[in-house]
Short mmCIF file of C-alpha atoms in Angstrom, two decimals:
data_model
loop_
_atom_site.label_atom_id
_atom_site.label_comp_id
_atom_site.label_asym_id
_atom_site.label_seq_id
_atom_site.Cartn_x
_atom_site.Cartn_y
_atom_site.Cartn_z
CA UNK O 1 72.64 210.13 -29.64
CA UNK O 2 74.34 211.55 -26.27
CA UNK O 3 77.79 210.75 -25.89
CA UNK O 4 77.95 208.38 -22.35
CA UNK O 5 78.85 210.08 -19.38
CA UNK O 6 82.17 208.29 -18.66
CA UNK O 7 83.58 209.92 -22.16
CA UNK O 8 85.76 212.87 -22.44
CA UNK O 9 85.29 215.78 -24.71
CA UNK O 10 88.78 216.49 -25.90
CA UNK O 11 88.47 218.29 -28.84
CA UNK O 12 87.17 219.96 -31.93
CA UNK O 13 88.36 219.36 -35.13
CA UNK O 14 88.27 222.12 -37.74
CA UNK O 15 90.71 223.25 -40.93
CA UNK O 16 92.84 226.55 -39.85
CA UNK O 17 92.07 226.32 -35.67
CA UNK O 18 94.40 228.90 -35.15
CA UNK O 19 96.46 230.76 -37.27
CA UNK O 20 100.31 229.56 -37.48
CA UNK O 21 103.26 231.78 -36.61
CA UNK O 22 107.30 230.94 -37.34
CA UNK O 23 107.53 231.41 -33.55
CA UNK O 24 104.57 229.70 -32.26
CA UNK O 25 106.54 226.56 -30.43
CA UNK O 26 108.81 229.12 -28.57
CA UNK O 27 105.04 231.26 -27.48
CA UNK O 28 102.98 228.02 -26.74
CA UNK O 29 106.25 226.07 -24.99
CA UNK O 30 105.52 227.00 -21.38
CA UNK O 31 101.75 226.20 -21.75
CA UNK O 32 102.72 222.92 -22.75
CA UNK O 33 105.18 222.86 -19.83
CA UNK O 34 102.34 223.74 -17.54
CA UNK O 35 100.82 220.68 -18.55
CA UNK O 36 104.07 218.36 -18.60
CA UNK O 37 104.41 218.14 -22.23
CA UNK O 38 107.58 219.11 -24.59
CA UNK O 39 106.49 220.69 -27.55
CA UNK O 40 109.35 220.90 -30.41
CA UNK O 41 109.51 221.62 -34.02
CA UNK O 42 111.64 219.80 -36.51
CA UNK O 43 112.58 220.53 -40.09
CA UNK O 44 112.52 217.55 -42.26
CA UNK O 45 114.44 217.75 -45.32
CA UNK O 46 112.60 217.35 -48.69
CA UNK O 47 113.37 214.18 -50.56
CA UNK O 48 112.49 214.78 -54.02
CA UNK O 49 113.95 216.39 -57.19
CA UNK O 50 113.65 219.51 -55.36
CA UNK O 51 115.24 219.46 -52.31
CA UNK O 52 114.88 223.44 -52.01
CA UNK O 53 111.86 222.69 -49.23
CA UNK O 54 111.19 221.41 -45.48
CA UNK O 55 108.73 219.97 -44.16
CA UNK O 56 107.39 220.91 -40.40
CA UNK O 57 107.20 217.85 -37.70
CA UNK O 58 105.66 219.01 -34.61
CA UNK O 59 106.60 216.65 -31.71
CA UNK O 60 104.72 216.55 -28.25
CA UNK O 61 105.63 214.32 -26.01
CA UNK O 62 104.97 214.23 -21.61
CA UNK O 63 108.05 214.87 -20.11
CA UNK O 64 107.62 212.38 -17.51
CA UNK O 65 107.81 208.76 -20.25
CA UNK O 66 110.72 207.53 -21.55
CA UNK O 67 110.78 208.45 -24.98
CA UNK O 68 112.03 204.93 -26.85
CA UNK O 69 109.05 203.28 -25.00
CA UNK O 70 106.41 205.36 -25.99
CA UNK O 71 103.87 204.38 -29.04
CA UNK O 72 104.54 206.25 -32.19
CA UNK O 73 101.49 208.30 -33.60
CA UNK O 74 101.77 210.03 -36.87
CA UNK O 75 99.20 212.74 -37.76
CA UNK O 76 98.27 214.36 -40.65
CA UNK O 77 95.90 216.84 -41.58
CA UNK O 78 93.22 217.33 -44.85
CA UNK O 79 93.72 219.38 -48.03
CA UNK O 80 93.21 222.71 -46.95
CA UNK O 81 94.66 223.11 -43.75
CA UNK O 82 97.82 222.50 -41.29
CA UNK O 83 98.96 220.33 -38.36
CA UNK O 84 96.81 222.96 -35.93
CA UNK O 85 93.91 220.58 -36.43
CA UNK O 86 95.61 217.81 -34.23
CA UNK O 87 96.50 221.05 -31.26
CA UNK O 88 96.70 224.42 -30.18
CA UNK O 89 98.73 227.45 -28.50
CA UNK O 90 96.46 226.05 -24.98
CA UNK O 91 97.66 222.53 -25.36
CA UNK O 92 94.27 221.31 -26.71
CA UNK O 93 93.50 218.98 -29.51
CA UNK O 94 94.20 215.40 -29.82
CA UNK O 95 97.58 215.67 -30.05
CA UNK O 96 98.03 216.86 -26.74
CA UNK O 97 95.46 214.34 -25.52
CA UNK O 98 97.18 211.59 -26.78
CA UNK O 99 100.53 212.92 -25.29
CA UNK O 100 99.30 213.61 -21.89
CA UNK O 101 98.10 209.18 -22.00
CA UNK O 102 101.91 208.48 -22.90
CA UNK O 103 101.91 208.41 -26.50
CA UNK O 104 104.72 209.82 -28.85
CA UNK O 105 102.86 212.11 -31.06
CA UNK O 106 104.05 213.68 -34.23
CA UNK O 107 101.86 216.04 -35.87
CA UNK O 108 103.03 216.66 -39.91
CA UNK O 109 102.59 219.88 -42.20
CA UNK O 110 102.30 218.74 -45.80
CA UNK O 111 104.93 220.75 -48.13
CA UNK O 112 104.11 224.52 -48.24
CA UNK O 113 101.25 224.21 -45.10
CA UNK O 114 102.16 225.22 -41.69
CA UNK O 115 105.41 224.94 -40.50
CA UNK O 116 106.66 223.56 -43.68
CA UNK O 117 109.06 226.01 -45.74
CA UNK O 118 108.65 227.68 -48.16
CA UNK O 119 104.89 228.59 -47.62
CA UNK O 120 102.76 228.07 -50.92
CA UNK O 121 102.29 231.86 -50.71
CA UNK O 122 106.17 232.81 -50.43
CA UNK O 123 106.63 229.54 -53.00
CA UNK O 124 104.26 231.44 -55.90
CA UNK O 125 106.65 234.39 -55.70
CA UNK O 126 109.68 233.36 -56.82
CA UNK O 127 108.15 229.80 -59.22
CA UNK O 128 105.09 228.17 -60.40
CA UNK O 129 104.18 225.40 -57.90
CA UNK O 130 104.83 222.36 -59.25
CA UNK O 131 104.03 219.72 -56.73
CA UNK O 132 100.62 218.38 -56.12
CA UNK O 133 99.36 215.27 -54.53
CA UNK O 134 101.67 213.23 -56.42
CA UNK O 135 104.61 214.37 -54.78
CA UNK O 136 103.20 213.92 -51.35
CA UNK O 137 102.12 210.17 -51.73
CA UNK O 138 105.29 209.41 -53.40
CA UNK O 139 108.10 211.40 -51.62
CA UNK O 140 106.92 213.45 -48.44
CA UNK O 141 104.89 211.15 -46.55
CA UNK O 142 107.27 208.37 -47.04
CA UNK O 143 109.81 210.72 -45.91
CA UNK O 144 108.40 212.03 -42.58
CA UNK O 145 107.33 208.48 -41.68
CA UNK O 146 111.35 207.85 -41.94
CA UNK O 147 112.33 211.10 -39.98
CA UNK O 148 109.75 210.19 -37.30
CA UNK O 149 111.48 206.45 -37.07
CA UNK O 150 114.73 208.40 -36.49
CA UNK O 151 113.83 210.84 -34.17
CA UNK O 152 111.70 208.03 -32.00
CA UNK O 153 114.09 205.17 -31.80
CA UNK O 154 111.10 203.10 -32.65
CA UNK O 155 109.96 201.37 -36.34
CA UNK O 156 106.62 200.57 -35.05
CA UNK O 157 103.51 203.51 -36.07
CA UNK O 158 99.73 204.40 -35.63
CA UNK O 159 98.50 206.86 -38.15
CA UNK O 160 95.56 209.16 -37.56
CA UNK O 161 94.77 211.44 -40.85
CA UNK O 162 91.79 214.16 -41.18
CA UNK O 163 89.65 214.54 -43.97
CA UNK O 164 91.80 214.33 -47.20
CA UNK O 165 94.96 213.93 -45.55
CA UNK O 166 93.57 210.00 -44.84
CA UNK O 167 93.41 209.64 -48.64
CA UNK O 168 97.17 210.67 -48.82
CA UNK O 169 98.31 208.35 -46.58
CA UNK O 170 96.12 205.33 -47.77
CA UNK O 171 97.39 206.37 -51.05
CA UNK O 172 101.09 206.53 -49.70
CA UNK O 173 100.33 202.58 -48.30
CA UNK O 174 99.11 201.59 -51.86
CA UNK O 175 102.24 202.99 -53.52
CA UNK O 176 104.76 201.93 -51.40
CA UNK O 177 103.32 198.27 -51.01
CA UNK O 178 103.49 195.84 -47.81
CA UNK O 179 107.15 196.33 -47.66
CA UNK O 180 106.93 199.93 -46.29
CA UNK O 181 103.51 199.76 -44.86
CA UNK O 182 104.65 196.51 -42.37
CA UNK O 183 105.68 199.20 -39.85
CA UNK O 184 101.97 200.50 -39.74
CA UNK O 185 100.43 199.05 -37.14
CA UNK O 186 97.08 200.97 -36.98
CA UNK O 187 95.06 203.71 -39.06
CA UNK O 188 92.65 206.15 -38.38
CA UNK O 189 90.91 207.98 -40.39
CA UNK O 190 88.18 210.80 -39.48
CA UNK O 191 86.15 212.48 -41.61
CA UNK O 192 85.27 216.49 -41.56
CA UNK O 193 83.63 216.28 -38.09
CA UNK O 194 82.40 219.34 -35.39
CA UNK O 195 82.33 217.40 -31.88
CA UNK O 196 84.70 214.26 -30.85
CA UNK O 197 84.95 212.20 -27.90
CA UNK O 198 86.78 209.44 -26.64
CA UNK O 199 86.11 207.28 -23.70
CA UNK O 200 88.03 203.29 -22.88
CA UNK O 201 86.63 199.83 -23.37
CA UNK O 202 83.57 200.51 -25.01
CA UNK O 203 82.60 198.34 -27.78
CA UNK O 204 80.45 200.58 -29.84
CA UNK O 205 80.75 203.39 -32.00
CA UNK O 206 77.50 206.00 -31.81
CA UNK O 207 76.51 208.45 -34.32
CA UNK O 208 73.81 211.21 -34.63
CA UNK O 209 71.21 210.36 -37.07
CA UNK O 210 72.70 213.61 -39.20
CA UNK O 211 75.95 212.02 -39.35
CA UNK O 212 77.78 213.09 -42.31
CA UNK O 213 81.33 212.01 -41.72
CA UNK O 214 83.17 209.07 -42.10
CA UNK O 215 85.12 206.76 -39.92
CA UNK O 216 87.92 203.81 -40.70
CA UNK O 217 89.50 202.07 -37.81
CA UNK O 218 92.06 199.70 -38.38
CA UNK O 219 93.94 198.14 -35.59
CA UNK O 220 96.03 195.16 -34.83
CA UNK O 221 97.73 195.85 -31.66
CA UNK O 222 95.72 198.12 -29.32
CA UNK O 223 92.76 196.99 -26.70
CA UNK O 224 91.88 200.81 -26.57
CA UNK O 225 88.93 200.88 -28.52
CA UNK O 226 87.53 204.95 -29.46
CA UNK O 227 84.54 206.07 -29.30
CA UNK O 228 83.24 208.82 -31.52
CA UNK O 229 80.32 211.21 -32.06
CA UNK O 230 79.98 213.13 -34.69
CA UNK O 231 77.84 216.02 -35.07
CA UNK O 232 76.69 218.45 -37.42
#
């Protein structure tokens, strides 16, 4: 099935689009610029029995919204990859997407991916890695949804995960109960995927007949209803 004509290709989602460098947000920040978006990098504290550890928050925002009135969006990638699934050095991806239609996006790294420090490869150096999926339902997720309430002014989220990274943060919802997941107020979920598009109002969701991937929309708040095609 042909995606409609009024839709806009945006993006491809893939594990490891690019290849992450210390200094990529100071390379890729007047591209952004170009396009009127901020790009920044923050360094979230870990918040478990080892605190040695950061985790990286990418941030992209459009320069011209005011920040506190912005939706929230909280991205996460799958199990063997990094945040550069959501956007790259060109300001492509759905994070940029989103940003450029006024949305506050935050793009995560989970602890020793991307941006996040120590890198599992400098990690295995010095210690055996000891954290797993555990720690990242119980303490890191949890604790970058706080930092991105901080940094945003705002309580109020929509998560988007890819591939595994949707099973951490349903996981995360399950463990922390309705207490913590009450600031939530939509998920998304997508499955491993080669071509996405998005388009407004439309009702349906279309599929090729080799579909392969998965899809969970959950939304209480939003009239913007997405449209995607997925295609092997």
């Amino acid at each position: 099935m042909q995606a409609s004509k009024n839709c806009i290709k945006f993006t491809r989602i893939r594990s490891n689009a690019f290849q992450l460098r210390r200094n990529f947000h100071k390379e890729a920040a007047s591209r952004y610029n170009e396009e009127d978006l901020l790009l920044k990098l923050h360094n979230i504290p870990g918040n478990s029995n080892d605190d040695t550890y950061t985790l990286g928050l990418t941030q992209i925002i459009s320069k011209n919204i005011v920040e506190k009135d912005a939706p929230v969006v909280l991205m996460l990638h799958g199990a063997i990859s990094n945040s550069s699934t959501f956007f790259s050095p060109k300001a492509k991806g759905l994070g940029p997407f989103l940003a450029s239609k006024g949305c506050n996006v935050f793009i995560a790294d989970n602890r020793g991916r991307g941006f996040s420090k120590p890198s599992l490869k400098e990690e295995v150096k010095t210690k055996p890695i000891q954290h797993g999926q555990f720690e990242t339902i119980r303490y890191d997720i949890p604790t970058i949804s706080t930092a991105v309430k901080k940094i945003s002014g705002q309580t109020k989220q929509h998560w988007i995960a890819h591939s595994w990274g949707g099973i951490l943060m349903s996981s995360t919802m399950a463990y922390k109960g309705e207490k913590f997941t009450s600031h939530i107020l939509s998920m998304i979920c997508l499955g491993m995927c080669y071509h996405v598009v998005i388009c407004y109002m439309c009702a349906a969701f279309c599929f090729t007949s080799f579909c392969s991937s998965y899809l969970i929309l959950t939304s209480h708040t939003h009239s913007l209803t997405l449209t995607y095609t997925f295609r092997n």
